[in-house]
Coordinates of C-alpha atoms in Angstrom, one line a residue:
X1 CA -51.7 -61.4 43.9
X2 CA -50.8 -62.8 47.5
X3 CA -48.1 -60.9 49.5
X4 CA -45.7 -63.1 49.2
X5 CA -46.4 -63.4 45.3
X6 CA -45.6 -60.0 45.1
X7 CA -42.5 -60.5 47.5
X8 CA -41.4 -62.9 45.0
X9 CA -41.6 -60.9 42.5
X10 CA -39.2 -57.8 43.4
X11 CA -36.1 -59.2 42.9
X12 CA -37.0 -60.3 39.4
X13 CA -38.5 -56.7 38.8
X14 CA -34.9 -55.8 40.6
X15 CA -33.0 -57.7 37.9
X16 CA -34.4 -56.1 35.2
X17 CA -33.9 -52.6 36.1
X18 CA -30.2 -53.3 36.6
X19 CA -30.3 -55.2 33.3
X20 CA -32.1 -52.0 31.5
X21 CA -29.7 -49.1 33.7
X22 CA -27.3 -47.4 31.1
X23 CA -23.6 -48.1 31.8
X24 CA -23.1 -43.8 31.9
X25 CA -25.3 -43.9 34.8
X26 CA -23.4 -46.6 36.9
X27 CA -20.7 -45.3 36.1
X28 CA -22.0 -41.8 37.8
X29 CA -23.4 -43.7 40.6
X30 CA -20.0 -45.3 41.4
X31 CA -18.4 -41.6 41.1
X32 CA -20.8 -40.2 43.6
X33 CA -20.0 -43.6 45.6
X34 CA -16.5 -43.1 45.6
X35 CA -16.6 -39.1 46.6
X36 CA -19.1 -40.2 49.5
X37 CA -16.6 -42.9 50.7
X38 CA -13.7 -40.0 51.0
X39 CA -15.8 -37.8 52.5
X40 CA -15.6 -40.2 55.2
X41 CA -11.6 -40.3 55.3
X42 CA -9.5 -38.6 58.3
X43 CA -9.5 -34.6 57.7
X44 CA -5.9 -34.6 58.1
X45 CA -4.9 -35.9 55.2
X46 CA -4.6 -33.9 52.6
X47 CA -4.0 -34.7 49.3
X48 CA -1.0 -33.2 47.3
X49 CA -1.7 -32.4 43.3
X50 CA 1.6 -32.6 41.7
X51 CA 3.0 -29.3 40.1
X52 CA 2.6 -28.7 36.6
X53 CA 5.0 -30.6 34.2
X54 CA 6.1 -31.3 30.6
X55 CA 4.2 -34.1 30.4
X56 CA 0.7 -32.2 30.8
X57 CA 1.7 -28.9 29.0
X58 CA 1.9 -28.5 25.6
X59 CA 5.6 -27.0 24.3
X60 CA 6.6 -25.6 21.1
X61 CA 9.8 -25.3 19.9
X62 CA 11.5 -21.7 18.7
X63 CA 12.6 -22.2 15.8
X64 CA 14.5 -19.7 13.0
X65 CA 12.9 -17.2 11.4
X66 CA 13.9 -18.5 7.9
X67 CA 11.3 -19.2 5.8
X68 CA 8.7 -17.2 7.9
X69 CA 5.5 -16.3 6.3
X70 CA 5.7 -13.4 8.4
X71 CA 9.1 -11.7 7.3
X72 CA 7.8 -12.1 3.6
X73 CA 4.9 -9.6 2.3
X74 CA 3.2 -9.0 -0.7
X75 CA 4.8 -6.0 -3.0
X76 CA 4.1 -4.5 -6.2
X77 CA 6.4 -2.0 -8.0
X78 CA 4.3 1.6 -8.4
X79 CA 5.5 3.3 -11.5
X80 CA 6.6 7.1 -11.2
X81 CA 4.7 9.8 -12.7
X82 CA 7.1 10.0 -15.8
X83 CA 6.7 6.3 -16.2
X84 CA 3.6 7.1 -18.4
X85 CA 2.6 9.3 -20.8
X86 CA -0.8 9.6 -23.0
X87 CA -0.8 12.0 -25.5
X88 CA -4.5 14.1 -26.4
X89 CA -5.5 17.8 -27.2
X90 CA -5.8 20.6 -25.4
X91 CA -8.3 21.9 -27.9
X92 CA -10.5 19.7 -30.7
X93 CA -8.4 19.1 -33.6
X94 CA -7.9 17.6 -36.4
X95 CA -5.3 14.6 -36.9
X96 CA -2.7 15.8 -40.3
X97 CA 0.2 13.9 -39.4
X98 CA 1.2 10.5 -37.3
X99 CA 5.2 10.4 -37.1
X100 CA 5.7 6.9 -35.0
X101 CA 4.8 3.4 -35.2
X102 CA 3.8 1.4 -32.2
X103 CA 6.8 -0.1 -30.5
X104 CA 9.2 3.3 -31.8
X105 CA 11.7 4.1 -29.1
X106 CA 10.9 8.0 -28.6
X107 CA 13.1 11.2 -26.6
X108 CA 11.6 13.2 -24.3
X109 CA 10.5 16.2 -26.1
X110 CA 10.4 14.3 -29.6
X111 CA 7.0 15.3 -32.2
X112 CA 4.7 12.1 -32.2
X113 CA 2.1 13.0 -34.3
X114 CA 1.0 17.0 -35.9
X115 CA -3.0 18.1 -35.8
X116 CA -4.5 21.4 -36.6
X117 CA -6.0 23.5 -33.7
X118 CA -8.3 26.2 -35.0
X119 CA -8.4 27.7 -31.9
X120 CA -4.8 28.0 -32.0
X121 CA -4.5 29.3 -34.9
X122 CA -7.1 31.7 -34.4
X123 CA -5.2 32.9 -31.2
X124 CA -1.8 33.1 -33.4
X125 CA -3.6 35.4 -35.9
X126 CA -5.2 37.4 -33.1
X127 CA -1.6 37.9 -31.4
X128 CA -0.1 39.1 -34.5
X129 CA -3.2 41.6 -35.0
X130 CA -2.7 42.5 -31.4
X131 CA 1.0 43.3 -31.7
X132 CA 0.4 45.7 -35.2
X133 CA -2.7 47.7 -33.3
X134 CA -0.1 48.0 -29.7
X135 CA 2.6 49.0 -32.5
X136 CA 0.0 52.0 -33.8
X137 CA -1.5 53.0 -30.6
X138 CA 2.3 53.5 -28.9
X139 CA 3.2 55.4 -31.7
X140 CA 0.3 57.7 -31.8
X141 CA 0.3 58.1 -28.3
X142 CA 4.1 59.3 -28.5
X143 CA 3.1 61.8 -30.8
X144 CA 0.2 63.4 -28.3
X145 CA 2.4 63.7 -25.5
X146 CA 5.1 65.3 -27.3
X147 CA 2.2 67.6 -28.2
X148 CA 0.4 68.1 -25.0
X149 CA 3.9 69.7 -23.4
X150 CA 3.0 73.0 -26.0
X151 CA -0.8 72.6 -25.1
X152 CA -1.5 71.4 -28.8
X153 CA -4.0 68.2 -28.0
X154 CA -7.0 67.5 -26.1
X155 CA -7.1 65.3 -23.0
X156 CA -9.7 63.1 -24.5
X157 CA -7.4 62.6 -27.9
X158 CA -4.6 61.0 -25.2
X159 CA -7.4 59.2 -23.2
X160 CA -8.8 57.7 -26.5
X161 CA -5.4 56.3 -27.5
X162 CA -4.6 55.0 -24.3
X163 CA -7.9 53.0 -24.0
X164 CA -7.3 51.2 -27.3
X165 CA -3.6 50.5 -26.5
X166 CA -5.0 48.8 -23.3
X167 CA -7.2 47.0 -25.5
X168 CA -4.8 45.6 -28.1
X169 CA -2.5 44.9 -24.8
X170 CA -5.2 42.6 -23.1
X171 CA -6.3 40.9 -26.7
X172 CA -2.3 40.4 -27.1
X173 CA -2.6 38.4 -23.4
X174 CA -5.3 36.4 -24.5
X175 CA -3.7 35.2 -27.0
X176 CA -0.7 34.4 -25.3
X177 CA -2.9 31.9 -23.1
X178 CA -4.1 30.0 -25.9
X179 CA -1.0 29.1 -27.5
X180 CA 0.3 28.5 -23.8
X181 CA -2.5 25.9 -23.7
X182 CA -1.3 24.2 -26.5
X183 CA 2.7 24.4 -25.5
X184 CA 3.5 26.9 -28.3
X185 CA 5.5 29.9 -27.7
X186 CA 4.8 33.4 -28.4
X187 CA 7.9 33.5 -30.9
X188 CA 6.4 30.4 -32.9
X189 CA 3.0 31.6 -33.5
X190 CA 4.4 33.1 -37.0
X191 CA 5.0 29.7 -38.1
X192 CA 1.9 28.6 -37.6
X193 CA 0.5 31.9 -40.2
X194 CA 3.1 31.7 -42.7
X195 CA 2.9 27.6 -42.9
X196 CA -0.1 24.5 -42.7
X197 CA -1.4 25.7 -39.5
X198 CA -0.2 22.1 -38.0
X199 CA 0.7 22.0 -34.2
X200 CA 3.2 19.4 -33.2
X201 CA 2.6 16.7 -29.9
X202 CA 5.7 16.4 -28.4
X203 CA 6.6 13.4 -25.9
X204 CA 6.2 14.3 -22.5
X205 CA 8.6 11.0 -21.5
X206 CA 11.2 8.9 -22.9
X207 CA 9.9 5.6 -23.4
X208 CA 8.7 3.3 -26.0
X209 CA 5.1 4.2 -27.6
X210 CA 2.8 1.3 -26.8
X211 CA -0.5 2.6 -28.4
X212 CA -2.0 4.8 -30.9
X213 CA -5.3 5.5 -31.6
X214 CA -5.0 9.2 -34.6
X215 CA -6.5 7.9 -37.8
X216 CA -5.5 10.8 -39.6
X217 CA -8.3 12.8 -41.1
X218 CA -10.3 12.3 -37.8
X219 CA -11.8 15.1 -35.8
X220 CA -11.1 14.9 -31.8
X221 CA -12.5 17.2 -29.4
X222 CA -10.6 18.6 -26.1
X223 CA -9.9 16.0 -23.5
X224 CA -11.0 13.3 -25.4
X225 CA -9.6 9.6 -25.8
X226 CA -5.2 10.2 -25.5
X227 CA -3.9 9.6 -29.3
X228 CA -0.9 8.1 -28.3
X229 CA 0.5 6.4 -25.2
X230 CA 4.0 6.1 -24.2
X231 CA 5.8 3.6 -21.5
X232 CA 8.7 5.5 -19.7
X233 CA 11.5 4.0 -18.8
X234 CA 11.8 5.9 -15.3
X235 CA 12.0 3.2 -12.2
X236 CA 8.9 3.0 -10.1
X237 CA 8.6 2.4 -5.9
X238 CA 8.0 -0.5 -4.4
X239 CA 4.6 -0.7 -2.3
X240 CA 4.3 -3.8 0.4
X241 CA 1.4 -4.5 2.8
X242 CA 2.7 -5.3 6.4
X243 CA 0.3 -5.7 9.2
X244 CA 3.5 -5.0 12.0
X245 CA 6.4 -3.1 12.0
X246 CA 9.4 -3.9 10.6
X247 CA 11.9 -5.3 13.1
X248 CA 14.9 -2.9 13.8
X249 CA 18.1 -3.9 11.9
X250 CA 16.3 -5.7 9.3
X251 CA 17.6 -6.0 5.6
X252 CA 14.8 -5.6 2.7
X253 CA 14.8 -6.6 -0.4
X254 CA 13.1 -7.3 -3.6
X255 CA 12.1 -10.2 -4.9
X256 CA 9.9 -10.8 -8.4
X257 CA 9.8 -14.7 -9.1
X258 CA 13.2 -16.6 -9.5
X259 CA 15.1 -13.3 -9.9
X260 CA 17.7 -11.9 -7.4
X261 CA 16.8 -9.8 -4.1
X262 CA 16.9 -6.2 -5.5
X263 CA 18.1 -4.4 -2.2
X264 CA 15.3 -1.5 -0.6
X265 CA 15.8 1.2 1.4
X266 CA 12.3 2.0 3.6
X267 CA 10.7 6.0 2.6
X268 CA 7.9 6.1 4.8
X269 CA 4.6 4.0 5.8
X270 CA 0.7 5.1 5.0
X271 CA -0.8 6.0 8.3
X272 CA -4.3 4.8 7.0
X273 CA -5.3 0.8 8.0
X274 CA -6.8 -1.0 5.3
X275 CA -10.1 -2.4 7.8
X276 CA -10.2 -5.6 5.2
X277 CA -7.0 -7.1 6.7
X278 CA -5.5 -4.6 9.3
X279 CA -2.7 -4.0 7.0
X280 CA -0.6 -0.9 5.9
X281 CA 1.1 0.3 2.7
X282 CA 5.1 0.2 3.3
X283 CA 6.7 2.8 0.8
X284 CA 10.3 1.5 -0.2
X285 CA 13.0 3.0 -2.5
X286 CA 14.5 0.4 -4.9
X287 CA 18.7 0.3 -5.2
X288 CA 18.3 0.1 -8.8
X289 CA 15.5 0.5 -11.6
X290 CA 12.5 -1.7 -11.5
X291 CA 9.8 -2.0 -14.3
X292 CA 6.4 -0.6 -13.4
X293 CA 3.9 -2.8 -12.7
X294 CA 6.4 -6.1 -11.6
X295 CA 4.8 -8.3 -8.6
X296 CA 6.8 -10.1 -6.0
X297 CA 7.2 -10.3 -2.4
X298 CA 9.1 -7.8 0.0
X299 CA 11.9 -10.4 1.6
X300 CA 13.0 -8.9 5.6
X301 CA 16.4 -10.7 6.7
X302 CA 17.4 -9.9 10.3
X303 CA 21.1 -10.1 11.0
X304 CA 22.5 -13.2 12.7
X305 CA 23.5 -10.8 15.8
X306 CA 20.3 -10.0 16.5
X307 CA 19.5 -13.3 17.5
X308 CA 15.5 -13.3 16.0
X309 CA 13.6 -16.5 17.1
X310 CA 10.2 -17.5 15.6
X311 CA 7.3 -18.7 18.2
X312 CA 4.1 -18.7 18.3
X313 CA 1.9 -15.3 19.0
X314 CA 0.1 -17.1 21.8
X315 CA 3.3 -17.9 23.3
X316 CA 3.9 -14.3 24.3
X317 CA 2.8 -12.9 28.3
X318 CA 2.6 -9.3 28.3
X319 CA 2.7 -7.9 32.1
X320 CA 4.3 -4.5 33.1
X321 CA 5.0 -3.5 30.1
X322 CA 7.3 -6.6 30.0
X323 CA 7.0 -9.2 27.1
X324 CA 7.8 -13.4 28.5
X325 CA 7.8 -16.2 27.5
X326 CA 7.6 -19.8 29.4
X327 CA 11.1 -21.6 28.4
X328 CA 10.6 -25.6 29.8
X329 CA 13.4 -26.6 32.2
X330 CA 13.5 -29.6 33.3
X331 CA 10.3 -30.6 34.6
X332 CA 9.1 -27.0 35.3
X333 CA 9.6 -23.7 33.2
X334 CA 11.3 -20.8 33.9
X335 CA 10.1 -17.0 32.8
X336 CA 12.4 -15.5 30.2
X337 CA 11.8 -12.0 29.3
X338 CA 11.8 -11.5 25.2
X339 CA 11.6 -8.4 22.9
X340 CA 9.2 -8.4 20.1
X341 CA 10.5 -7.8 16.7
X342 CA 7.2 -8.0 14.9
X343 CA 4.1 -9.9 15.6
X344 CA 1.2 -11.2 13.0
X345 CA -2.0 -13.2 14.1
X346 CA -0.1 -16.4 14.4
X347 CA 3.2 -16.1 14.7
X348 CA 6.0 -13.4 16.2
X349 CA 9.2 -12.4 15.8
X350 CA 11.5 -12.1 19.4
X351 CA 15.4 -11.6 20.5
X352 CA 16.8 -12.3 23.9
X353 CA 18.0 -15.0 25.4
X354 CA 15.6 -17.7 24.0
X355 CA 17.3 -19.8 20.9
X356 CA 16.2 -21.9 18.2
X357 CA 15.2 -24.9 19.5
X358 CA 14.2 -24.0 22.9
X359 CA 10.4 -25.7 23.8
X360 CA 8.2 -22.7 25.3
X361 CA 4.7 -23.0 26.2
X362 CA 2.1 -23.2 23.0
X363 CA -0.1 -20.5 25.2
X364 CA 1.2 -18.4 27.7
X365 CA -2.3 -17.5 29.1
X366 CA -3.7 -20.9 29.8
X367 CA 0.2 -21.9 30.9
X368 CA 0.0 -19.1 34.0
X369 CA -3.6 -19.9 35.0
X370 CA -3.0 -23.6 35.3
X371 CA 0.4 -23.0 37.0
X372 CA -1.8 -20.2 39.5
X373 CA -4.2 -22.7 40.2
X374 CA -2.1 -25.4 41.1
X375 CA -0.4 -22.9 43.7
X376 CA -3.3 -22.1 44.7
X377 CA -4.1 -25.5 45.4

């Protein structure tokens, strides 16, 4: 090809690159253009960034804490102790006797069912024994001493007796633990000798009996599976998780379902942090009985005086030892110092002078850098 061949052919070659050039990359070459042509304007002139405004921050509103997600918790009712009782024997035993019917309203103190101990027995027979021998013994050794003062008896005649009193003192003890064991007095181990040998379960609670497993007949060792089990009717606490503190002034209450608030007064909070959810158990004191076992949700009110606002957690500035927000005024915003209630991963509780309805910046954090950077600028 000539010279001017190839001369004539660059600006065809020319058309198709510009042709083939992706739009992104004019479009970068006209940036670079443009910031090569101002590099070029007088150094005097500087160029003025407005300050930040509404329009290019994003605002929330504070709204009222009605309704909040966080002023509401999760709550079960914790029976007491003497909610619940489940009946089995001390010792193995055999079932004589079933008084009650599932669904019987019981006393505390009332017999459930009657079973034969033989270990029991055994110790009533042993106590008795015991008390005839101690009954000897002290008589005998009356006797000797009244004899020793005229130097009639031997030493080892009083020694003798004395040992075997001590005996028949310590099998008499013995016994007494047994029948302890099995909630029977010393003064009723005679019944047990003079009649069937049957040992009454008593109710440890007052309460409704809600299971029972004695087929009579049946053979059931010490500790084994409870015979009977009764509900009480004794109140229970009420046991919230709450991963802040509850704000000062705050009403609680109780809430299962559609029923009413059942008014709570706080008893004390778990120092341990559950590590699944960085909550804690909230201990509460119901104003009236509550069935064991109920679910519901613990309900916090604060009082119209304290003027509570909810806003969102990345709302809040912390900054010598200080807590702000950024309130919108006109086009700027204006710092207004707030005091946190309570606080959750989204949103937080605050009093002061902010009220519902009041746009604050969405985040706090980026709000301050960008307004930094513009004075900066």
């Amino acid at each position: 090809m000539t010279p001017h061949e190839i001369a004539s052919a660059r600006p065809a070659d020319t058309r198709k690159r510009k042709k083939s050039m992706n739009p992104r990359i004019l479009a970068a070459v006209s940036i670079v253009a443009f910031a090569g042509c101002a590099s070029k304007a007088d150094p005097t002139e500087v160029l003025e960034r407005p300050a930040i405004s509404s329009a290019r921050s994003p605002w929330v509103q504070a709204r009222s804490p009605e309704g909040l997600s966080l002023l509401e918790a999760p709550a079960t009712v914790v029976g007491a102790a003497e909610s619940e009782a489940a009946l089995a024997v001390p010792f193995a035993a055999r079932i004589d006797t079933v008084r009650v019917r599932i669904g019987d309203k019981v006393a505390k103190g009332a017999p459930l069912l009657d079973v034969v101990m033989p270990e029991v027995v055994g110790a009533a027979g042993r106590l008795a024994a015991a008390r005839v021998r101690i009954d000897v013994h002290g008589q005998r050794k009356a006797r000797l001493e009244a004899l020793k003062e005229h130097g009639l008896v031997r030493l080892a005649d009083l020694a003798e007796v004395e040992a075997a009193l001590g005996e028949a003192k310590a099998e008499r003890l013995v016994a007494r633990a047994i029948l302890a064991g099995a909630g029977i007095g010393e003064n009723e181990a005679g019944r047990l000798l003079s009649g069937s040998g049957t040992v009454p379960l008593r109710s440890p609670v007052a309460g409704v009996v809600v299971a029972i497993d004695a087929p009579l007949g049946s053979v059931r060792e010490a500790g084994g599976v409870p015979l009977v089990r009764v509900a009480g009717e004794a109140g229970g606490r009420v046991v919230a998780r709450m991963s802040g503190p509850i704000p000062d002034g705050a009403a609680l209450s109780f809430v299962a379902g559609s029923g009413e608030p059942v008014p709570l007064t706080p008893i004390s909070t778990s120092p341990r942090i559950d590590p699944r959810d960085g909550t804690r158990e909230l201990f509460l004191e119901p104003d009236r009985p509550l069935p064991s076992g109920t679910a519901g949700v613990l309900r916090i009110s604060t009082p119209p005086e304290l003027g509570a606002v909810a806003i969102p957690s990345l709302s809040l500035l912390f900054e010598g030892g200080e807590a702000f927000v950024f309130r919108q005024s006109g086009e700027g915003a204006e710092r207004v110092i707030v005091r946190v209630l309570s606080s959750s991963g989204i949103d937080a509780l605050v009093s002061g002078e902010l009220k519902s309805g009041d746009s604050v910046a969405a985040d706090a954090v980026h709000f301050a850098a960008a307004t930094a950077e513009d004075a900066h600028d």
